[in-house]
Amino acid sequence: MTNRYEAMPHIESRVIPVDPFDLVIFGGTGDLARRKILPGLYRRFIAGQMPRDARIIGAARGDMDSDAYRKMVSDAIAEFGGQTKGSADTLKSFLSRILYVTIDARGEAGWSELQELMKGTGKVEAYYFSVSPALFGDLAERLQQWGMANSDARIVVEKPFGRDLETAKELNATLARYFEEDQIYRIDHYLGKETVQNLMAVRFGNMLFEPLWNAQYVDHIQITVAETVGVGGRGEYYDKSGAMRDMVQNHLMQLLCLIAMEPPARFDPDAVRDEKLKVIRALDPVLPHHIVRGQYEAEAGDENAHPSYREAVGDPRSKTESFVALKTHISNWRWSGTPFYMRTGKRMSARSSEITVVFKETPHSIFGAEAGQHRNVLSIRLQPNEGITLGVTIKEPGPGGMRLIDVPLDMTFSEALGDDAEQVDAYERLIMDVIRGNQTLFMRGDEVEAAWAWTDPIIQGWQTRGEVPKPYDSGSDGTVDSRELMRRDGREWREVAP
Ligand code: NAP
């Protein structure tokens, strides 16, 4: 694919090196480390962003030496590194920066060895908690006991951050005993996606959109995060969580914040997070008839077809939702009267994450009734094929009078910007931000608590009313009543398209 913008000198690959660092990955042998963190770090290494003396230290209970761990890392890169392979020498050089410590978050094993490794290095120290959330408190406490919770250290905390407001508060309080808020990096990897940042660039870097970004011009906004996978091997965890906790409370609400927030005064961590927090606090409670839940049915077919949700989690009476769709409002001047619709689910027809801003119809059609009423639709695709499309109305070419059609102005980033645009995965970007000390794309403690304060009553309502999720077909776009939720308002969901 030729780079359409190759004559534009300002769009080019630029790698800003970060300060020398030591990154300790607790849970360095786990699924997340192997699939995302380690291949991501390798890509940053290939890009020339990792300083010469940076080290990556894997830490878990599994008994192995650094050589055995390097083999594991090399295998993970081969399996999950995508097309980014690098030469054999490059890989060797990357692996030479990798160490492993056998450590138990709840015991004494390994801590003096880690302490010795981290002593007086003068580098940025980052500790990635890629372990079960039940161990976050133990790790924070151990780091302090062993003198590693110094004021420059950073901890990276994975989701889920609590399972309700109470547990999130407890976790915040526990971490706050050992670390300051500006040392805590709560990851929501959706915030690391290229398009999410582009959403801010489009909104606040152009004059075109912001004047129209309000209830006067926007009819409604849709946010869809559809997955084709089922619960897979995560059934036990997922069944205690469900789509509301696993997806809406974090990823979808973060997207809602970015699309709806007021322009921050500066693109800096607290200015951006203050504005996001205001959005969450202005969200109306969700009325019971404005939210629907579903559970996927078994796929039709032979014995290899996917099982139903209940079969997958091994509980024929499970009331946990694998799909949720809801309508909410933001009670402030900008958005009063504009509904926000959100839906997410597993085993849907396509893997697709998209935010759609549907503008109002023109107030009057000068072309007569037969030309129909048209609206502009701005669609921001997060995955796959990250990009932004603006639907505009034009005249259908050719003779036959003034017939109007909608056509997309399409900016698929991979096409527009060449290969460089595709290379930085969310995890890579976020880890480099941790090293830089930039918290803009991480959730602050009060944001997480506010999000739980909004979701808790919804979940409690389901429990109190004993509501059972409705079935939906695997490979569909969710439950029938999710479509009704829209149709009642005279609207339609966007097609879930790959
Ligand atoms: P996982 O595959 O179960 O890995 C857990 C890791 O923790 C292993 O390396 C394990 O190794 C280590 N570990 C367990 N107990 C330990 C202890 N007492 N002390 C030190 N290390 C211990 O889990 P995961 O899927 O990688 O998930 C890690 C975290 O990321 C979780 O919080 C999860 O919710 C979150 N997350 C994961 C994904 C994903 O795609 N996997 C996505 C989003 C968030 P040993 O057993 O050898 O100690």
Coordinates of C-alpha atoms and ligand atoms in Angstrom, one line a residue:
M1 CA 0.0 0.0 0.0
T2 CA 1.5 3.3 -1.0
N3 CA 1.5 6.0 1.7
R4 CA -1.0 8.6 0.6
Y5 CA 0.7 11.2 2.7
E6 CA 4.3 10.5 1.9
A7 CA 4.8 14.0 0.6
M8 CA 3.7 15.4 4.0
P9 CA 6.9 15.7 6.1
H10 CA 5.1 16.0 9.5
I11 CA 3.6 12.5 9.3
E12 CA 6.6 10.3 9.8
S13 CA 7.7 7.6 12.3
R14 CA 9.2 9.3 15.4
V15 CA 10.4 7.4 18.3
I16 CA 11.1 9.3 21.5
P17 CA 13.6 7.3 23.6
V18 CA 12.6 6.9 27.3
D19 CA 14.8 7.1 30.3
P20 CA 16.7 4.0 31.4
F21 CA 14.4 1.7 33.3
D22 CA 13.9 -1.5 35.2
L23 CA 10.5 -3.1 34.6
V24 CA 9.6 -5.9 37.0
I25 CA 6.6 -7.9 35.7
F26 CA 5.0 -9.8 38.6
G27 CA 3.1 -12.6 36.8
G28 CA 5.8 -12.6 34.1
T29 CA 4.9 -16.1 33.1
G30 CA 1.2 -15.5 32.9
D31 CA -1.1 -15.2 29.9
L32 CA -1.1 -11.4 29.7
A33 CA 2.6 -11.1 30.0
R34 CA 3.2 -13.7 27.2
R35 CA 0.5 -12.4 24.9
K36 CA 0.8 -8.7 25.3
I37 CA 3.4 -7.2 27.6
L38 CA 6.6 -9.1 26.5
P39 CA 5.9 -9.0 22.7
G40 CA 5.0 -5.3 23.1
L41 CA 8.3 -4.6 24.8
Y42 CA 10.1 -6.4 22.1
R43 CA 8.5 -4.2 19.5
R44 CA 9.5 -1.1 21.4
F45 CA 13.0 -2.5 21.5
I46 CA 13.1 -3.0 17.8
A47 CA 11.7 0.5 17.3
G48 CA 14.8 1.7 19.2
Q49 CA 12.8 3.0 22.2
M50 CA 14.4 0.9 24.9
P51 CA 17.6 2.4 26.3
R52 CA 20.7 0.2 26.3
D53 CA 20.7 -0.5 30.0
A54 CA 16.9 -1.1 30.4
R55 CA 16.1 -4.4 32.1
I56 CA 12.9 -6.5 32.2
I57 CA 12.6 -8.7 35.2
G58 CA 10.0 -11.5 35.1
A59 CA 8.8 -12.6 38.5
A60 CA 6.5 -15.4 39.5
R61 CA 6.5 -18.5 41.7
G62 CA 7.5 -20.9 39.0
D63 CA 10.9 -22.3 39.6
M64 CA 13.2 -21.5 36.7
D65 CA 16.4 -19.6 35.9
S66 CA 16.8 -16.6 33.7
D67 CA 17.8 -18.7 30.7
A68 CA 14.7 -20.8 30.9
Y69 CA 12.6 -17.6 31.2
R70 CA 14.3 -16.1 28.1
K71 CA 13.3 -19.2 26.2
M72 CA 9.7 -18.7 27.4
V73 CA 9.9 -15.0 26.3
S74 CA 11.3 -16.0 22.9
D75 CA 8.5 -18.5 22.4
A76 CA 5.9 -15.9 23.4
I77 CA 7.3 -13.5 20.9
A78 CA 7.2 -16.2 18.2
E79 CA 3.6 -17.1 19.0
F80 CA 2.1 -13.7 19.8
G81 CA 4.5 -11.2 18.3
G82 CA 2.6 -10.9 15.0
Q83 CA 4.7 -9.8 12.1
T84 CA 7.3 -8.1 14.2
K85 CA 10.0 -10.6 14.3
G86 CA 13.4 -8.7 14.1
S87 CA 16.6 -10.5 13.2
A88 CA 18.1 -13.3 15.3
D89 CA 20.7 -10.8 16.6
T90 CA 18.0 -8.3 17.6
L91 CA 16.1 -11.0 19.5
K92 CA 19.3 -12.1 21.2
S93 CA 20.1 -8.6 22.2
F94 CA 16.6 -8.1 23.6
L95 CA 16.7 -11.3 25.6
S96 CA 20.0 -10.3 27.1
R97 CA 18.2 -7.6 29.0
I98 CA 15.8 -10.1 30.5
L99 CA 16.1 -11.7 34.0
Y100 CA 13.9 -13.8 36.1
V101 CA 13.3 -14.0 39.8
T102 CA 11.3 -16.8 41.5
I103 CA 9.1 -14.9 43.9
D104 CA 6.0 -15.4 46.0
A105 CA 3.8 -12.4 46.5
R106 CA 2.5 -13.9 49.7
G107 CA 5.8 -15.4 51.0
E108 CA 9.4 -14.4 51.6
A109 CA 10.9 -16.4 48.7
G110 CA 12.7 -14.2 46.2
W111 CA 12.3 -10.8 47.7
S112 CA 15.9 -10.3 48.9
E113 CA 17.1 -11.3 45.4
L114 CA 14.8 -8.7 43.8
Q115 CA 15.9 -6.1 46.3
E116 CA 19.5 -6.8 45.4
L117 CA 18.8 -6.4 41.7
M118 CA 16.9 -3.1 42.2
K119 CA 19.3 -1.5 44.6
G120 CA 20.7 1.9 43.7
T121 CA 20.4 1.6 40.0
G122 CA 19.4 5.2 39.5
K123 CA 16.9 4.1 36.8
V124 CA 13.2 4.4 36.6
E125 CA 11.6 1.6 38.6
A126 CA 8.3 0.2 37.4
Y127 CA 6.5 -2.8 38.9
Y128 CA 3.8 -4.3 36.7
F129 CA 1.2 -6.2 38.8
S130 CA 0.1 -8.7 36.1
V131 CA -1.3 -11.1 38.7
S132 CA -4.7 -11.8 40.2
P133 CA -6.1 -8.6 41.9
A134 CA -6.2 -10.6 45.1
L135 CA -2.4 -10.2 45.2
F136 CA -2.2 -6.4 44.5
G137 CA -2.2 -5.5 48.2
D138 CA 0.4 -8.2 49.0
L139 CA 2.7 -7.0 46.3
A140 CA 2.4 -3.4 47.4
E141 CA 3.1 -4.3 51.0
R142 CA 6.1 -6.5 50.1
L143 CA 7.6 -3.8 47.9
Q144 CA 7.4 -1.4 50.8
Q145 CA 8.8 -3.9 53.3
W146 CA 11.7 -4.6 51.1
G147 CA 12.5 -0.9 50.5
M148 CA 11.3 -0.8 46.8
A149 CA 8.4 1.5 47.3
N150 CA 10.6 4.6 47.0
S151 CA 9.1 7.9 45.9
D152 CA 10.2 7.4 42.2
A153 CA 8.8 3.9 41.9
R154 CA 5.7 3.3 39.8
I155 CA 3.2 0.4 40.0
V156 CA 1.0 -0.7 37.1
V157 CA -2.3 -2.3 38.2
E158 CA -4.3 -4.5 35.8
K159 CA -8.1 -4.7 35.7
P160 CA -10.4 -5.7 37.3
F161 CA -10.0 -2.9 39.8
G162 CA -12.5 -4.1 42.4
R163 CA -15.8 -5.7 41.8
D164 CA -17.9 -3.0 43.2
L165 CA -17.5 0.4 44.9
E166 CA -16.7 -1.0 48.3
T167 CA -13.9 -3.3 47.0
A168 CA -12.5 -0.6 44.7
K169 CA -12.4 1.8 47.7
E170 CA -10.6 -0.9 49.8
L171 CA -8.1 -1.5 47.0
N172 CA -7.5 2.2 46.6
A173 CA -7.0 2.6 50.3
T174 CA -4.6 -0.4 50.4
L175 CA -2.4 0.9 47.6
A176 CA -2.5 4.4 49.1
R177 CA -0.9 3.1 52.2
Y178 CA 2.3 2.4 50.2
F179 CA 2.2 4.6 47.1
E180 CA 1.1 8.1 46.2
E181 CA -1.7 8.5 43.6
D182 CA 0.8 9.8 41.0
Q183 CA 2.8 6.5 41.4
I184 CA -0.3 4.3 40.6
Y185 CA -1.0 3.5 37.0
R186 CA -4.4 1.8 36.6
I187 CA -4.5 0.3 33.2
D188 CA -7.5 0.4 30.9
H189 CA -5.9 -0.8 27.7
Y190 CA -8.7 0.8 25.6
L191 CA -7.2 4.2 26.5
G192 CA -3.9 3.2 24.9
K193 CA -5.5 2.6 21.5
E194 CA -4.4 4.8 18.7
T195 CA -8.0 5.8 17.8
V196 CA -8.9 6.7 21.3
Q197 CA -6.2 9.3 21.3
N198 CA -7.2 10.3 17.8
L199 CA -10.7 10.9 19.1
M200 CA -9.2 13.6 21.3
A201 CA -7.1 14.9 18.4
V202 CA -10.2 15.1 16.1
R203 CA -12.3 16.7 18.8
F204 CA -9.8 19.2 20.1
G205 CA -7.4 19.7 17.2
N206 CA -10.0 20.7 14.6
M207 CA -12.4 23.6 14.6
L208 CA -14.9 21.6 12.5
F209 CA -16.4 19.3 15.1
E210 CA -16.4 21.0 18.5
P211 CA -19.1 23.6 17.7
L212 CA -21.4 20.8 16.7
W213 CA -20.5 18.5 19.6
N214 CA -23.6 19.0 21.7
A215 CA -27.3 18.2 22.2
Q216 CA -28.3 20.9 19.7
Y217 CA -26.7 19.1 16.8
V218 CA -26.1 15.5 18.0
D219 CA -29.1 13.2 17.9
H220 CA -27.5 10.4 19.8
I221 CA -24.3 8.5 20.4
Q222 CA -23.7 4.8 20.2
I223 CA -20.8 2.8 21.7
T224 CA -20.5 -0.8 20.7
V225 CA -17.8 -3.2 21.8
A226 CA -18.6 -6.6 20.2
E227 CA -16.6 -9.7 20.5
T228 CA -16.9 -13.0 18.6
V229 CA -15.2 -15.0 21.3
G230 CA -17.1 -16.7 24.1
V231 CA -15.9 -16.9 27.7
G232 CA -13.3 -19.5 26.7
G233 CA -11.1 -20.6 29.5
R234 CA -12.1 -17.6 31.6
G235 CA -15.5 -19.0 32.5
E236 CA -15.0 -19.3 36.2
Y237 CA -13.8 -15.7 36.5
Y238 CA -16.3 -14.3 34.0
D239 CA -19.3 -15.9 35.6
K240 CA -18.6 -13.9 38.8
S241 CA -18.2 -10.8 36.8
G242 CA -20.4 -10.5 33.7
A243 CA -20.4 -7.9 30.9
M244 CA -21.4 -5.0 33.1
R245 CA -18.3 -5.4 35.4
D246 CA -15.9 -6.8 32.8
M247 CA -16.6 -4.3 30.0
V248 CA -19.1 -1.5 30.8
Q249 CA -17.7 -0.3 34.1
N250 CA -14.2 0.3 32.6
H251 CA -13.8 0.2 28.8
L252 CA -17.2 1.5 27.7
M253 CA -17.4 4.2 30.4
Q254 CA -13.9 5.4 29.5
L255 CA -14.9 5.8 25.9
L256 CA -18.1 7.5 27.0
C257 CA -16.0 10.0 29.0
L258 CA -13.7 10.8 26.2
I259 CA -16.5 11.4 23.7
A260 CA -18.6 13.5 26.1
M261 CA -16.1 15.4 28.2
E262 CA -15.5 19.2 28.0
P263 CA -12.3 20.3 26.4
P264 CA -9.6 20.1 29.1
A265 CA -7.5 23.2 29.5
R266 CA -4.3 21.2 28.7
F267 CA -3.6 17.7 27.5
D268 CA -2.2 16.8 30.9
P269 CA -3.1 14.0 33.3
D270 CA -5.2 15.8 35.8
A271 CA -6.8 18.2 33.4
V272 CA -8.0 15.3 31.3
R273 CA -9.1 13.1 34.2
D274 CA -10.9 15.9 36.0
E275 CA -13.1 16.4 32.9
K276 CA -13.7 12.6 32.6
L277 CA -14.7 12.5 36.2
K278 CA -17.3 15.2 35.7
V279 CA -18.9 13.2 32.9
I280 CA -19.3 10.1 35.1
R281 CA -20.7 12.2 38.0
A282 CA -23.2 13.8 35.6
L283 CA -24.5 10.4 34.3
D284 CA -28.1 9.7 35.1
P285 CA -29.0 6.5 36.9
V286 CA -30.1 3.9 34.4
L287 CA -33.8 3.0 34.6
P288 CA -34.7 -0.7 34.6
H289 CA -36.4 -0.5 31.3
H290 CA -33.4 1.2 29.7
I291 CA -31.1 -1.7 30.1
V292 CA -31.2 -5.3 28.8
R293 CA -29.1 -8.3 29.5
G294 CA -28.4 -11.5 27.5
Q295 CA -26.6 -14.8 27.5
Y296 CA -25.5 -16.4 24.3
E297 CA -27.0 -19.7 23.1
A298 CA -25.1 -22.7 21.7
E299 CA -24.0 -22.3 18.1
A300 CA -26.0 -24.4 15.7
G301 CA -23.9 -27.2 14.1
D302 CA -22.1 -30.4 14.9
E303 CA -20.4 -31.4 18.1
N304 CA -17.5 -28.9 17.3
A305 CA -19.9 -26.0 17.5
H306 CA -19.5 -23.5 20.4
P307 CA -21.4 -24.3 23.6
S308 CA -23.9 -22.0 25.2
Y309 CA -22.8 -19.5 27.9
R310 CA -24.2 -21.7 30.6
E311 CA -22.4 -24.8 29.3
A312 CA -19.2 -22.8 29.0
V313 CA -19.3 -21.6 32.6
G314 CA -20.6 -25.0 33.8
D315 CA -23.6 -23.6 35.6
P316 CA -27.0 -24.4 34.0
R317 CA -28.7 -21.7 36.2
S318 CA -26.1 -18.9 35.8
K319 CA -27.7 -15.5 35.8
T320 CA -24.6 -13.7 34.6
E321 CA -24.9 -11.6 31.5
S322 CA -22.6 -12.1 28.5
F323 CA -24.3 -9.2 26.7
V324 CA -25.7 -5.8 27.9
A325 CA -27.3 -2.9 26.1
L326 CA -28.4 0.3 27.8
K327 CA -29.4 3.9 27.3
T328 CA -28.3 6.7 29.6
H329 CA -28.2 10.5 29.6
I330 CA -25.6 13.0 30.8
S331 CA -27.3 15.7 32.8
N332 CA -25.3 18.8 31.9
W333 CA -25.7 21.7 29.6
R334 CA -23.8 20.2 26.7
W335 CA -25.7 16.9 26.5
S336 CA -29.1 17.4 28.1
G337 CA -31.6 15.4 26.0
T338 CA -29.1 13.5 23.9
P339 CA -29.2 9.7 24.7
F340 CA -26.1 7.6 24.9
Y341 CA -26.5 4.0 23.9
M342 CA -23.9 1.4 24.9
R343 CA -23.8 -2.3 24.2
T344 CA -21.2 -5.0 24.5
G345 CA -21.3 -8.8 24.2
K346 CA -19.5 -12.0 23.5
R347 CA -20.2 -14.4 20.6
M348 CA -21.6 -11.6 18.5
S349 CA -21.6 -11.5 14.7
A350 CA -18.2 -9.7 14.4
R351 CA -15.4 -8.3 16.4
S352 CA -15.9 -4.6 16.3
S353 CA -15.4 -1.7 18.7
E354 CA -17.0 1.5 17.4
I355 CA -18.2 4.9 18.6
T356 CA -20.8 6.5 16.4
V357 CA -22.0 10.1 16.6
V358 CA -25.2 10.5 14.8
F359 CA -26.0 14.1 14.0
K360 CA -29.5 15.5 13.7
E361 CA -31.3 15.8 10.4
T362 CA -31.1 19.1 8.5
P363 CA -34.0 21.2 9.8
H364 CA -35.5 21.5 6.3
S365 CA -34.9 19.8 3.0
I366 CA -34.7 22.2 0.1
F367 CA -34.7 19.3 -2.3
G368 CA -38.2 18.1 -1.5
A369 CA -39.7 15.1 0.2
E370 CA -38.4 12.6 -2.3
A371 CA -34.8 13.5 -1.6
G372 CA -35.4 12.2 1.9
Q373 CA -33.9 13.3 5.2
H374 CA -30.2 12.7 5.7
R375 CA -27.9 12.9 8.6
N376 CA -24.2 13.0 9.1
V377 CA -22.7 10.1 11.0
L378 CA -19.2 10.2 12.4
S379 CA -17.9 6.7 13.1
I380 CA -14.8 6.1 15.1
R381 CA -13.6 2.5 14.8
L382 CA -11.3 1.2 17.5
Q383 CA -10.9 -2.3 16.1
P384 CA -10.4 -3.8 13.7
N385 CA -9.1 -1.4 11.0
E386 CA -8.7 1.6 13.3
G387 CA -10.0 4.7 11.6
I388 CA -12.6 7.5 11.4
T389 CA -15.4 7.8 8.8
L390 CA -17.6 10.7 8.3
G391 CA -20.8 10.1 6.3
V392 CA -21.7 13.1 4.2
T393 CA -24.7 13.6 1.9
I394 CA -24.0 14.4 -1.7
K395 CA -25.8 14.4 -5.0
E396 CA -26.0 11.0 -6.7
P397 CA -23.9 11.4 -9.8
G398 CA -25.5 11.4 -13.2
P399 CA -28.8 12.7 -14.7
G400 CA -32.2 12.3 -13.1
G401 CA -32.4 15.4 -11.0
M402 CA -31.4 16.0 -7.4
R403 CA -31.2 12.6 -5.8
L404 CA -29.2 12.5 -2.6
I405 CA -27.0 9.7 -1.3
D406 CA -24.7 9.3 1.7
V407 CA -21.1 8.5 1.1
P408 CA -18.2 8.0 3.6
L409 CA -15.2 10.3 3.9
D410 CA -12.9 7.5 5.1
M411 CA -9.7 7.8 7.0
T412 CA -8.4 4.3 7.8
F413 CA -5.2 5.0 9.6
S414 CA -3.3 2.1 8.2
E415 CA -3.9 3.3 4.7
A416 CA -3.6 7.0 5.4
L417 CA -0.4 6.8 7.4
G418 CA 1.4 3.8 6.2
D419 CA 2.7 0.9 8.2
D420 CA 4.1 2.9 11.1
A421 CA 0.6 3.8 12.3
E422 CA -0.3 0.1 12.9
Q423 CA 2.7 -0.9 14.9
V424 CA 2.1 0.5 18.3
D425 CA -0.2 -1.7 20.3
A426 CA -2.1 -0.2 23.3
Y427 CA 0.1 -2.1 25.8
E428 CA 3.3 -0.8 24.3
R429 CA 2.2 2.7 24.4
L430 CA 0.9 2.5 27.9
I431 CA 4.1 0.8 29.3
M432 CA 6.2 3.6 27.7
D433 CA 3.9 6.2 29.3
V434 CA 4.6 4.5 32.6
I435 CA 8.3 4.9 32.1
R436 CA 7.8 8.5 31.0
G437 CA 5.7 9.2 34.1
N438 CA 2.7 10.3 32.1
Q439 CA -0.6 9.3 33.7
T440 CA -3.0 10.9 31.1
L441 CA -4.1 7.5 29.7
F442 CA -4.5 5.8 33.1
M443 CA -7.5 5.9 35.4
R444 CA -7.3 7.9 38.6
G445 CA -8.7 6.3 41.8
D446 CA -11.6 8.7 42.1
E447 CA -12.6 8.0 38.4
V448 CA -12.7 4.2 39.1
E449 CA -14.8 4.7 42.3
A450 CA -17.2 7.1 40.5
A451 CA -17.7 4.5 37.7
W452 CA -18.5 1.8 40.3
A453 CA -20.9 4.2 42.1
W454 CA -22.8 4.4 38.8
T455 CA -22.7 0.6 37.9
D456 CA -23.4 -0.8 41.4
P457 CA -27.1 0.2 41.6
I458 CA -27.7 -1.4 38.1
I459 CA -26.2 -4.7 39.2
Q460 CA -28.0 -4.6 42.6
G461 CA -31.2 -3.9 40.8
W462 CA -30.9 -7.1 38.7
Q463 CA -30.2 -9.0 41.9
T464 CA -33.1 -7.6 43.8
R465 CA -35.5 -8.1 41.0
G466 CA -34.1 -11.6 40.4
E467 CA -33.8 -10.8 36.7
V468 CA -32.6 -13.5 34.3
P469 CA -30.7 -12.6 31.2
K470 CA -32.5 -13.2 27.9
P471 CA -31.0 -15.7 25.4
Y472 CA -29.5 -14.6 22.1
D473 CA -28.1 -16.5 19.2
S474 CA -24.4 -17.0 18.9
G475 CA -23.3 -14.9 15.9
S476 CA -26.1 -12.4 16.2
D477 CA -26.1 -8.8 17.3
G478 CA -27.5 -9.5 20.8
T479 CA -30.9 -9.9 22.3
V480 CA -34.1 -9.0 20.6
D481 CA -35.0 -6.5 23.3
S482 CA -31.7 -4.7 22.7
R483 CA -33.1 -3.8 19.3
E484 CA -36.4 -2.8 20.8
L485 CA -34.5 -0.5 23.2
M486 CA -33.5 1.5 20.1
R487 CA -36.7 1.1 18.1
R488 CA -38.8 2.4 20.9
D489 CA -36.9 5.7 20.4
G490 CA -37.2 5.5 16.6
R491 CA -33.5 4.6 16.2
E492 CA -31.4 1.7 15.1
W493 CA -28.1 0.2 16.2
R494 CA -25.4 0.4 13.7
E495 CA -24.7 -2.9 12.0
V496 CA -21.9 -4.8 13.9
A497 CA -19.5 -5.0 11.0
P498 CA -16.0 -6.4 11.0
Ligands
NAP1 P1 -2.5 -15.9 34.6 O1 -2.3 -16.4 33.2 O2 -3.3 -16.7 35.6 O3 -1.1 -15.5 35.2 C1 -0.9 -15.2 36.6 C2 0.6 -15.0 36.9 O4 0.7 -14.7 38.3 C3 1.4 -16.2 36.6 O5 2.7 -15.7 36.1 C4 1.6 -16.8 38.0 O6 2.8 -17.6 38.0 C5 1.7 -15.5 38.8 N1 1.4 -15.8 40.2 C6 0.3 -16.4 40.7 N2 0.3 -16.4 42.1 C7 1.5 -15.7 42.4 C8 2.1 -15.4 43.7 N3 1.6 -15.8 44.9 N4 3.2 -14.7 43.7 C9 3.8 -14.3 42.5 N5 3.3 -14.6 41.3 C10 2.1 -15.3 41.3 O7 -3.2 -14.5 34.6 P2 -3.3 -13.4 33.4 O8 -4.3 -13.8 32.4 O9 -1.9 -13.2 32.9 O10 -3.8 -12.1 34.2 C11 -3.0 -11.3 35.0 C12 -3.7 -10.1 35.4 O11 -4.1 -9.3 34.3 C13 -5.1 -10.3 36.1 O12 -5.3 -9.3 37.1 C14 -6.1 -10.2 35.0 O13 -7.4 -9.9 35.5 C15 -5.5 -9.1 34.2 N6 -5.9 -9.1 32.8 C16 -5.6 -10.1 32.0 C17 -5.9 -10.1 30.6 C18 -5.5 -11.2 29.7 O14 -5.8 -11.0 28.5 N7 -5.0 -12.3 30.2 C19 -6.6 -9.0 30.1 C20 -6.9 -7.9 31.0 C21 -6.5 -8.0 32.3 P3 3.0 -18.7 39.2 O15 1.7 -19.5 39.3 O16 4.1 -19.5 38.7 O17 3.3 -17.9 40.4

